[in-house]
mmCIF file of C-alpha atoms in Angstrom:
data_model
loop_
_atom_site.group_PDB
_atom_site.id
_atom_site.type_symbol
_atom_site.label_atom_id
_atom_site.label_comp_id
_atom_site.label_asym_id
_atom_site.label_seq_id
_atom_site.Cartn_x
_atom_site.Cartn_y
_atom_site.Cartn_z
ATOM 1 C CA UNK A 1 20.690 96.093 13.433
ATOM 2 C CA UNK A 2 21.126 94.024 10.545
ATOM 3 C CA UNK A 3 21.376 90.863 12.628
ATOM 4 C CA UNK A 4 18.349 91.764 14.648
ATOM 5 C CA UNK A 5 16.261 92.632 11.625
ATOM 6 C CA UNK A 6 17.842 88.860 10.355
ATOM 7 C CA UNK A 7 16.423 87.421 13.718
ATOM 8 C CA UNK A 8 13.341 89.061 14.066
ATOM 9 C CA UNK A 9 12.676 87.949 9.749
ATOM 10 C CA UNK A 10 13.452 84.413 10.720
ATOM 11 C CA UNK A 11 11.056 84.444 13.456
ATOM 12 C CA UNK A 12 8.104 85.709 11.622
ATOM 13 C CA UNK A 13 6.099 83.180 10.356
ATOM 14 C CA UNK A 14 5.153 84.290 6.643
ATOM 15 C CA UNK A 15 1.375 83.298 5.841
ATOM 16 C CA UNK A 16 1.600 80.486 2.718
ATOM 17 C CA UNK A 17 -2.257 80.357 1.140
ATOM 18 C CA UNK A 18 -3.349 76.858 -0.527
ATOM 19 C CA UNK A 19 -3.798 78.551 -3.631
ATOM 20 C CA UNK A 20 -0.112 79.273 -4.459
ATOM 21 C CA UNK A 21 1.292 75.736 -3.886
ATOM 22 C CA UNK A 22 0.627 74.673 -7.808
ATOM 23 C CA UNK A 23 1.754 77.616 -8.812
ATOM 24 C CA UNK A 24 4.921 78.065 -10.766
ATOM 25 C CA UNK A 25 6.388 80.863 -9.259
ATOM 26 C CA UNK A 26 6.936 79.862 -5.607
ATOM 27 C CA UNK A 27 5.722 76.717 -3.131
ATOM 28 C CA UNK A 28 6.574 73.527 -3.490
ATOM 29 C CA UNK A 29 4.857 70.380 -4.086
ATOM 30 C CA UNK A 30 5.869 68.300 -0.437
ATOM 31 C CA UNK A 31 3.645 67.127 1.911
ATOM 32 C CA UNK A 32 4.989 69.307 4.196
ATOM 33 C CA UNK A 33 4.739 72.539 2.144
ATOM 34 C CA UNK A 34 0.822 71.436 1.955
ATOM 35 C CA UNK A 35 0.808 71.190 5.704
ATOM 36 C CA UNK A 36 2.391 74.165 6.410
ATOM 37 C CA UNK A 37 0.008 76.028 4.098
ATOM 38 C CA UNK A 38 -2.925 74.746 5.839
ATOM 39 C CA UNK A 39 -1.964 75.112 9.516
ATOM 40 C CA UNK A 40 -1.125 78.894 8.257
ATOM 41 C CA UNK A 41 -4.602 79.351 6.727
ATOM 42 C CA UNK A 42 -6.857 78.122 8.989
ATOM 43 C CA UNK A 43 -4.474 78.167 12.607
ATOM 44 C CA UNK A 44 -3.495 74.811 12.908
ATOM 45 C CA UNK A 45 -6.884 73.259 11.258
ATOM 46 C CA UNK A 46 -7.400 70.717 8.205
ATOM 47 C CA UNK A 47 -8.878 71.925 5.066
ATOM 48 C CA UNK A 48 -11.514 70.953 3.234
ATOM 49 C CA UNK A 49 -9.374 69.748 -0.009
ATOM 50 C CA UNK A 50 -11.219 69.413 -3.428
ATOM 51 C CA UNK A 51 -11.435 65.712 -4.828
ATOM 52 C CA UNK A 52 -9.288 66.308 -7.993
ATOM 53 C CA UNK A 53 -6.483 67.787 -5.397
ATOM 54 C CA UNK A 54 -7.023 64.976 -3.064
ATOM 55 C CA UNK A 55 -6.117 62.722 -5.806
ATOM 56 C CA UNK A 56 -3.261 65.109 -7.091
ATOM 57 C CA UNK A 57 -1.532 64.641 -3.329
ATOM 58 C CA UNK A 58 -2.269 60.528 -3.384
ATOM 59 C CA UNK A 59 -0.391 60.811 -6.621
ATOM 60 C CA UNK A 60 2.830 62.233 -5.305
ATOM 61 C CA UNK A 61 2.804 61.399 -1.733
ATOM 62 C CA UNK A 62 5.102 58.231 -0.351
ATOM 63 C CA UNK A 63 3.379 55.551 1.447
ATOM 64 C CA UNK A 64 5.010 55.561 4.928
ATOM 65 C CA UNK A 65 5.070 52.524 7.346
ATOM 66 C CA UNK A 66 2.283 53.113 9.257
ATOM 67 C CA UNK A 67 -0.226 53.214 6.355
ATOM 68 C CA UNK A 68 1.549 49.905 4.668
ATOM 69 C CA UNK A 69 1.467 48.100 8.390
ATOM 70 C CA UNK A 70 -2.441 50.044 8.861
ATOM 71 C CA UNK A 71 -3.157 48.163 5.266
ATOM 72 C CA UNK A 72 -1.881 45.340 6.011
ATOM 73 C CA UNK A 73 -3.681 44.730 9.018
ATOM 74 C CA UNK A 74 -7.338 45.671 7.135
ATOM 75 C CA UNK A 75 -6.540 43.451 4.480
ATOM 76 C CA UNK A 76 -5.964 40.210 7.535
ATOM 77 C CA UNK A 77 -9.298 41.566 9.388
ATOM 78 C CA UNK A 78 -11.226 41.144 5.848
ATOM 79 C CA UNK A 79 -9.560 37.518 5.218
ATOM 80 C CA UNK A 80 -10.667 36.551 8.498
ATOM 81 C CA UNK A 81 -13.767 37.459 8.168
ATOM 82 C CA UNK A 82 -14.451 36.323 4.821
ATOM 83 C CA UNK A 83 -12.648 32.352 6.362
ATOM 84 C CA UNK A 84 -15.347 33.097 9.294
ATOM 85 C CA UNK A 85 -18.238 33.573 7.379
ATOM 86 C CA UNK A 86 -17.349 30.609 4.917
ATOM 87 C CA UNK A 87 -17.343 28.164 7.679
ATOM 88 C CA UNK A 88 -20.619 29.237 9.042
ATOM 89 C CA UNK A 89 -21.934 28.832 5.771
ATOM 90 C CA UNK A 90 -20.315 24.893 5.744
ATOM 91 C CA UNK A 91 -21.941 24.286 9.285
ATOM 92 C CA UNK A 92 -25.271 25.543 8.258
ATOM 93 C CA UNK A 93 -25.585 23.827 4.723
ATOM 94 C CA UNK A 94 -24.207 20.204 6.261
ATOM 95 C CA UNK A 95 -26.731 20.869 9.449
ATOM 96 C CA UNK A 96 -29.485 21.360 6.905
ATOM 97 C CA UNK A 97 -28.332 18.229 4.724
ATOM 98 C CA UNK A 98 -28.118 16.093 8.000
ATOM 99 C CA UNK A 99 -31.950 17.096 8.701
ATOM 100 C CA UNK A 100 -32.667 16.464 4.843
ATOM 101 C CA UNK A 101 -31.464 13.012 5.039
ATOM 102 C CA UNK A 102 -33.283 12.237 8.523
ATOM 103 C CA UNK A 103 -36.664 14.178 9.410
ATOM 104 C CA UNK A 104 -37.053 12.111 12.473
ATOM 105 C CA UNK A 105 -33.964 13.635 13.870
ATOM 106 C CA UNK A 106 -34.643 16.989 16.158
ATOM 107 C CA UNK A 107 -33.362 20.470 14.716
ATOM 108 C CA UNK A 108 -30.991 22.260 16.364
ATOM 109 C CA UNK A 109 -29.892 25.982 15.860
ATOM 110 C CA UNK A 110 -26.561 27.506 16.357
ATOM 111 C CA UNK A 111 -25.774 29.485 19.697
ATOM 112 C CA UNK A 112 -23.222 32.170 20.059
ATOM 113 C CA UNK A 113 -23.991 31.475 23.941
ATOM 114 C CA UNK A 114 -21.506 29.677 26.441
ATOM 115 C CA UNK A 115 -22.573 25.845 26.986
ATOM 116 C CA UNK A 116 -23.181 24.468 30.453
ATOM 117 C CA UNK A 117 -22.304 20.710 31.182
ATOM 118 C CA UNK A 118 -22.834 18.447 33.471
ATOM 119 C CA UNK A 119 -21.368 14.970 34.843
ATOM 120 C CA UNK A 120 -23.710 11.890 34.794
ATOM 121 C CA UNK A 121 -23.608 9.692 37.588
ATOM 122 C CA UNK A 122 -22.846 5.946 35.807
ATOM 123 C CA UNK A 123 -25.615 2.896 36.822
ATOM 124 C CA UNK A 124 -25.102 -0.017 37.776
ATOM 125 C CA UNK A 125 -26.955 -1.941 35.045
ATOM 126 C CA UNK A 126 -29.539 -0.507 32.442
ATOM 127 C CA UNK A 127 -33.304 -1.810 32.737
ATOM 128 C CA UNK A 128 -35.756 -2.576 30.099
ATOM 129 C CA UNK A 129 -38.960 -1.067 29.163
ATOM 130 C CA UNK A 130 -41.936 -3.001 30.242
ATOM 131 C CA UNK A 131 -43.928 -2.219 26.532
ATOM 132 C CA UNK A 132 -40.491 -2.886 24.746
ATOM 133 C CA UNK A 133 -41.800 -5.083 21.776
ATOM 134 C CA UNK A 134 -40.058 -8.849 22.278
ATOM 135 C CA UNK A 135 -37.012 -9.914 19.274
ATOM 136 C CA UNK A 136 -38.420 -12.633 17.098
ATOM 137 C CA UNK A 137 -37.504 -16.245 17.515
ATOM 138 C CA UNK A 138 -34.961 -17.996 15.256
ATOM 139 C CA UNK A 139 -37.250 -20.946 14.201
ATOM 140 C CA UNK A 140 -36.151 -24.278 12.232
ATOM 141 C CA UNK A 141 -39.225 -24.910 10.534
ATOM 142 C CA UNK A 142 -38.566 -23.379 6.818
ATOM 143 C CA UNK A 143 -37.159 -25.639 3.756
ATOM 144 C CA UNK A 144 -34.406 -25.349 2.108
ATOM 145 C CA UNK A 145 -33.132 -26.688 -1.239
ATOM 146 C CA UNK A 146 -30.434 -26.514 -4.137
ATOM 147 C CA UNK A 147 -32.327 -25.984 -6.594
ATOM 148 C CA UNK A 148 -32.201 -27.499 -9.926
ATOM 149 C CA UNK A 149 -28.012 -27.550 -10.099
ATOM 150 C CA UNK A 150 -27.829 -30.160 -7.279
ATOM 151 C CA UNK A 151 -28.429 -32.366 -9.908
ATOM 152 C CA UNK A 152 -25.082 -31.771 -11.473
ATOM 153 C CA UNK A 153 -22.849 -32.410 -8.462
ATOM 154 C CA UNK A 154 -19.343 -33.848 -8.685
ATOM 155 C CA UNK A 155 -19.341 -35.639 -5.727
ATOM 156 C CA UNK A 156 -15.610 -36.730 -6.160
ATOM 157 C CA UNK A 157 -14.772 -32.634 -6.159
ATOM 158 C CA UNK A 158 -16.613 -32.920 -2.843
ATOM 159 C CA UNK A 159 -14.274 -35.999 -1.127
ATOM 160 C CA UNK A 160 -12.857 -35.458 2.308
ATOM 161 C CA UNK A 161 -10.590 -37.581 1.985
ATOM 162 C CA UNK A 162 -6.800 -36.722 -0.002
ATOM 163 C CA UNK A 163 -7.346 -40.170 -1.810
ATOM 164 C CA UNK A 164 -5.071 -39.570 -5.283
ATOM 165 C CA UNK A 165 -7.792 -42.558 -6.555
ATOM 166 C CA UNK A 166 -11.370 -41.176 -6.601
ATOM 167 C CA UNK A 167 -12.991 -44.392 -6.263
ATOM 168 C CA UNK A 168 -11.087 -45.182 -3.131
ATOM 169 C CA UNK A 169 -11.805 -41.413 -2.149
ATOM 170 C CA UNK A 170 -15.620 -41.715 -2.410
ATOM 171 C CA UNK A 171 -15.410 -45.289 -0.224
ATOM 172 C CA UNK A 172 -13.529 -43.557 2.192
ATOM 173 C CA UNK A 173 -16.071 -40.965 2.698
ATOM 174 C CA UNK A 174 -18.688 -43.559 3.365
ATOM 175 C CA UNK A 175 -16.151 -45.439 5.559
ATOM 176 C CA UNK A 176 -15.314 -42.272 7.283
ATOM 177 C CA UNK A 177 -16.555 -43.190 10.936
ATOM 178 C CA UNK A 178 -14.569 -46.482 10.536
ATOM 179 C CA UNK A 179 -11.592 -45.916 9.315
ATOM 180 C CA UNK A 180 -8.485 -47.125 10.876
ATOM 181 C CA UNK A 181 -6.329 -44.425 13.036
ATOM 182 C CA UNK A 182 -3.307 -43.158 10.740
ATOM 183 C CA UNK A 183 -4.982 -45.317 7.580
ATOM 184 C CA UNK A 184 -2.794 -43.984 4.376
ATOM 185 C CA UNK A 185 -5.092 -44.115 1.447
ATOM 186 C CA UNK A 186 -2.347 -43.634 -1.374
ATOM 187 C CA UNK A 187 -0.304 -46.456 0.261
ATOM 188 C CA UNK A 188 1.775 -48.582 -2.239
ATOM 189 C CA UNK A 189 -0.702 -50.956 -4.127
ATOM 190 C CA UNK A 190 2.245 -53.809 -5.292
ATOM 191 C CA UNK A 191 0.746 -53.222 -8.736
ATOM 192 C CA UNK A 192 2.769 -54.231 -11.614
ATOM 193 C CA UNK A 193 0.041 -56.545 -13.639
ATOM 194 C CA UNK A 194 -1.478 -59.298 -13.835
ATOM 195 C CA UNK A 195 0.778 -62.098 -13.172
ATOM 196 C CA UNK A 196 -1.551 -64.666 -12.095
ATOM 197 C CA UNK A 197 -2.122 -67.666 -14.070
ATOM 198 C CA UNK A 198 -4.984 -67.746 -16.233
ATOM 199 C CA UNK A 199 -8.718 -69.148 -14.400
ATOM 200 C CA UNK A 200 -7.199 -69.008 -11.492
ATOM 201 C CA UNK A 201 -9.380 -67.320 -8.516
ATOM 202 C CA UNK A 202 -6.176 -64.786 -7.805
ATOM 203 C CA UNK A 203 -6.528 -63.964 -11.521
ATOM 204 C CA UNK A 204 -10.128 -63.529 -11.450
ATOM 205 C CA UNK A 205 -9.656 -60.765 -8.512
ATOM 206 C CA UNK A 206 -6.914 -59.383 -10.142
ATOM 207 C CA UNK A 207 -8.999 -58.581 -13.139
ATOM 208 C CA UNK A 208 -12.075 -57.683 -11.516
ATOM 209 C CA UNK A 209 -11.132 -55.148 -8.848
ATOM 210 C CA UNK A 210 -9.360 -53.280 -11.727
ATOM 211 C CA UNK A 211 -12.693 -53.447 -13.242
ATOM 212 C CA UNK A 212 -14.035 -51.582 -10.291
ATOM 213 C CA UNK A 213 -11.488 -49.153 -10.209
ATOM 214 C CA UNK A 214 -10.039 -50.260 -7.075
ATOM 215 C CA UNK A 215 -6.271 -51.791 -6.466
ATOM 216 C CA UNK A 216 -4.823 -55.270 -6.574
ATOM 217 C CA UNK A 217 -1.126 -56.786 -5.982
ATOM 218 C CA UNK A 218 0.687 -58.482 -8.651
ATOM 219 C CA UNK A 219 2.762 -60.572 -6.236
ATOM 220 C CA UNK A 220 0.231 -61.323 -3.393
ATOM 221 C CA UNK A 221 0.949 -65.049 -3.488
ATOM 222 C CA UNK A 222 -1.706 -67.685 -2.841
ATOM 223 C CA UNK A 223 -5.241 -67.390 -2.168
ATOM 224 C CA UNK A 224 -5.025 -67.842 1.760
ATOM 225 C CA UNK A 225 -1.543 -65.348 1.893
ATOM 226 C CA UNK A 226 -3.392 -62.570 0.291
ATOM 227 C CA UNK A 227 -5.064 -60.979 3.854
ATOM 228 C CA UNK A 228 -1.218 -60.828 5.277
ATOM 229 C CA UNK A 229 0.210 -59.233 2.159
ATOM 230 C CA UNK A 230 -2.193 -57.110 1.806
ATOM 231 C CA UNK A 231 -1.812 -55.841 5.577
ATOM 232 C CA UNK A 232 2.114 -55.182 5.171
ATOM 233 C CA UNK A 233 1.564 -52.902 1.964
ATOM 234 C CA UNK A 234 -0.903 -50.605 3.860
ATOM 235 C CA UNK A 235 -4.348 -51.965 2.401
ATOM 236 C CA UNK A 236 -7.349 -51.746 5.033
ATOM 237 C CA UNK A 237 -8.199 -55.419 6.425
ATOM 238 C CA UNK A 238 -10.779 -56.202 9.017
ATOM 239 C CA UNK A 239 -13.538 -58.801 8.921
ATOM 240 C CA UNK A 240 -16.750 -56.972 7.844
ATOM 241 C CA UNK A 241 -18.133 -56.567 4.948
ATOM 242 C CA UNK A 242 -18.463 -53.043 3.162
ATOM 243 C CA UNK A 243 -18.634 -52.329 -0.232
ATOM 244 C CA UNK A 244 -18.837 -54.207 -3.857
ATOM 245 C CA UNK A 245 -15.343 -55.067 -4.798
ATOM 246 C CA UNK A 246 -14.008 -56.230 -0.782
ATOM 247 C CA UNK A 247 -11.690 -59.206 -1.442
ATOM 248 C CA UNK A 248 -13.047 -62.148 1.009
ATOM 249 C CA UNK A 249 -10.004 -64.290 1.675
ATOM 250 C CA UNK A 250 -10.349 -68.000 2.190
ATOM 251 C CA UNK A 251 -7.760 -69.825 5.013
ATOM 252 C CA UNK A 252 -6.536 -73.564 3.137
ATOM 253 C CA UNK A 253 -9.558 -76.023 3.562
ATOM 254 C CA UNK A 254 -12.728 -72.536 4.924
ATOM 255 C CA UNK A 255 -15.567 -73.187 3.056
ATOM 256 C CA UNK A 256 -14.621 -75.645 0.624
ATOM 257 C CA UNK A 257 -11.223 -74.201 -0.750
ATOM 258 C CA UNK A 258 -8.411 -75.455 -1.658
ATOM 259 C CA UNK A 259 -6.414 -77.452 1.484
ATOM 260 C CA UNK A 260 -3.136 -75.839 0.733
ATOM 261 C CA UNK A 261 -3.535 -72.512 -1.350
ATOM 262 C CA UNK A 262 -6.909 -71.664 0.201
ATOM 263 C CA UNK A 263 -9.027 -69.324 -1.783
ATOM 264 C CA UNK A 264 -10.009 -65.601 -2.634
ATOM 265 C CA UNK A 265 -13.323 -64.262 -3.955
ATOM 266 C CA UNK A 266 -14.886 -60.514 -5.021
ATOM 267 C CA UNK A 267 -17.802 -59.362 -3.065
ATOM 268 C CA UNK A 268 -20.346 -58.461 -5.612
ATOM 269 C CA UNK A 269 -23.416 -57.659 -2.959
ATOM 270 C CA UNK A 270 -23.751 -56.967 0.768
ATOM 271 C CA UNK A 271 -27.379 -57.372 1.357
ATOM 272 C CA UNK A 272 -28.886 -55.391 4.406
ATOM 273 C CA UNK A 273 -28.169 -58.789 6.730
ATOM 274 C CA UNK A 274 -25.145 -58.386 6.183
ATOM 275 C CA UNK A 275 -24.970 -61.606 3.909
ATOM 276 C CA UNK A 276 -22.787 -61.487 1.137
ATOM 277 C CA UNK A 277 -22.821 -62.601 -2.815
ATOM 278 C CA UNK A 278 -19.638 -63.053 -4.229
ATOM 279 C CA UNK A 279 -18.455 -63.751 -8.315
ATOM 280 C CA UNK A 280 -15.071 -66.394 -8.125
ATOM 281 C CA UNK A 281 -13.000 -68.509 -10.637
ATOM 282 C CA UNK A 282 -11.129 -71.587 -10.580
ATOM 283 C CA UNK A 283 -8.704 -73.627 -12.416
ATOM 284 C CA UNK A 284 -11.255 -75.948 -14.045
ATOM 285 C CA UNK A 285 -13.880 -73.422 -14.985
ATOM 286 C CA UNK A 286 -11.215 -72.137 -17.842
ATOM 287 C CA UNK A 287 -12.197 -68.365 -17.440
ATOM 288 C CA UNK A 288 -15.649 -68.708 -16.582
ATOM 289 C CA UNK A 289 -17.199 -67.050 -12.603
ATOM 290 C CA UNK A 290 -19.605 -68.685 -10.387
ATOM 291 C CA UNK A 291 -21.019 -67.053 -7.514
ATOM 292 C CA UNK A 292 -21.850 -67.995 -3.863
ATOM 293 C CA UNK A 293 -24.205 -66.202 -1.231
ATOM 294 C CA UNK A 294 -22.558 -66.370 2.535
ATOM 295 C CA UNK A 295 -24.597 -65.508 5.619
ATOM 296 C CA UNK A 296 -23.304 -63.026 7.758
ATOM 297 C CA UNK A 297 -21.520 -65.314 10.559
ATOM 298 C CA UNK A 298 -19.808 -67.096 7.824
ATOM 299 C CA UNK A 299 -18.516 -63.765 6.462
ATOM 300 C CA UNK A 300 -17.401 -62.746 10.176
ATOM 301 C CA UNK A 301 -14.938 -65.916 9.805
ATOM 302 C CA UNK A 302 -13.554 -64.181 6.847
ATOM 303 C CA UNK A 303 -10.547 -61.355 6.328
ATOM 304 C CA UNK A 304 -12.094 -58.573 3.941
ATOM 305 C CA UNK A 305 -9.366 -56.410 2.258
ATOM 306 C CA UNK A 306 -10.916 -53.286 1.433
ATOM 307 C CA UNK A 307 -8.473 -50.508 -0.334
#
């Protein structure tokens, strides 16, 4: 009997009211003492709980893993949201600033709604519109000028030549079309002095092209070997004519020169007929020039050394 009674006490469920679970004498303060208390008191439903007890039981029940993981997952939904409606924000405001910055371009509002597209067919070549408005015409006509600092040009800085002597540097761009093929410009000049004798015509050259600012040979030997030396040290010879300074060289006996040494002269003027006046020197004239006009077929007889 004792048993059974034991049984039949441990099978009867005792009724636990809400009331009693704070107080000191018996209860407990578990979640599951509060659940048992309230499927007792109102067969298996919830209870209405006051606010200050709901906050009592938030106080000392533990978080399980389904409300951290339940959380968790609220706080990502709210992220993503907030990231979604940031970029529709961006769209919007660059959109607007797009339209801001060109009226003429069409507006255009944002669709939630699926997008259809279609292939285009390619043509074979594009046409032009009949009213299209014709591109103006380059035209040649206008003027064009310096200005006032053209004045001021350095027209050695502007040489094409590589000429290490500007004065031979600004012949040679006037001589450009004619120059020899290969023709070295800073060839050796034989250049030592003067070393002439005095009144002679090779000292009168000597001293004159130097004058000019153009080169001369020390050692060139008589008047009539001057064209020859000249030649194997580089210089430009030909038989025209081209600029003040040319040396005209004489052959022994040409135009009155000497019979054995021949002659050499400077080329002060090339007049438009291509007639020539030249300044020379002699042994008897102690010093002193004369000059001499030439017509043009008499020059052609001539070798010119040029630079």
């Amino acid at each position: 009997m004792v048993h059974g009674a034991h049984r039949a006490q441990r099978g009867t469920r005792r009724a636990v009211s809400v009331s009693s679970l704070f107080s000191p004498s018996e209860g407990t303060h578990s979640l599951k003492a509060v659940r048992q208390a309230q499927a007792v008191d109102t067969n298996g439903a919830m209870v209405g709980l006051s606010p200050e007890v709901m906050d009592k039981l938030n106080e000392i029940v533990p978080e399980t893993r389904r409300s951290i993981r339940l959380a968790r997952e609220s706080e990502n939904h709210h992220h993503a949201a907030v990231v979604s409606a940031s970029l529709a924000a961006l769209v919007g405001a660059t959109a607007t600033a797009a339209m801001a910055g060109n009226p003429s371009r069409p507006s255009f509002t944002a669709s939630a709604e699926t997008t259809t597209t279609s292939t285009l067919r390619p043509v074979s070549a594009a046409s032009r519109s009949e009213d299209r408005t014709p591109l103006p015409q380059n035209s040649d006509d206008g003027t064009w000028s310096l200005g006032a600092s053209n004045t001021s040009l350095d027209i050695s800085a502007m040489s094409k030549s590589t000429a290490g002597n500007p004065q031979i540097a600004s012949l040679m761009d006037q001589d450009y079309s004619s120059l020899p093929s290969g023709f070295n410009p800073n060839h050796a000049t034989g250049d030592a002095g003067n070393n002439y004798d005095f009144s002679q015509c090779t000292w009168w050259v000597y001293v004159r092209r130097h004058q000019l600012g153009l080169p001369a040979g020390s050692q060139m030997g008589n008047g009539a070997q001057w064209a020859a030396s000249a030649r194997s040290m580089g210089y430009w010879v030909d038989r025209t004519a081209r600029h003040t300074g040319d040396i005209m060289v004489f052959a022994p006996g040409q135009d009155g020169s000497n019979p054995t040494c021949g002659h050499v002269a400077i080329i002060e003027k090339v007049n438009p007929d291509g007639s020539v006046v030249t300044s020379e020197c002699g042994v008897t004239l102690q010093g002193k020039t004369f000059s001499r006009t030439f017509t043009a077929d008499q020059v052609s007889q001539h070798q010119i050394i040029h630079y």
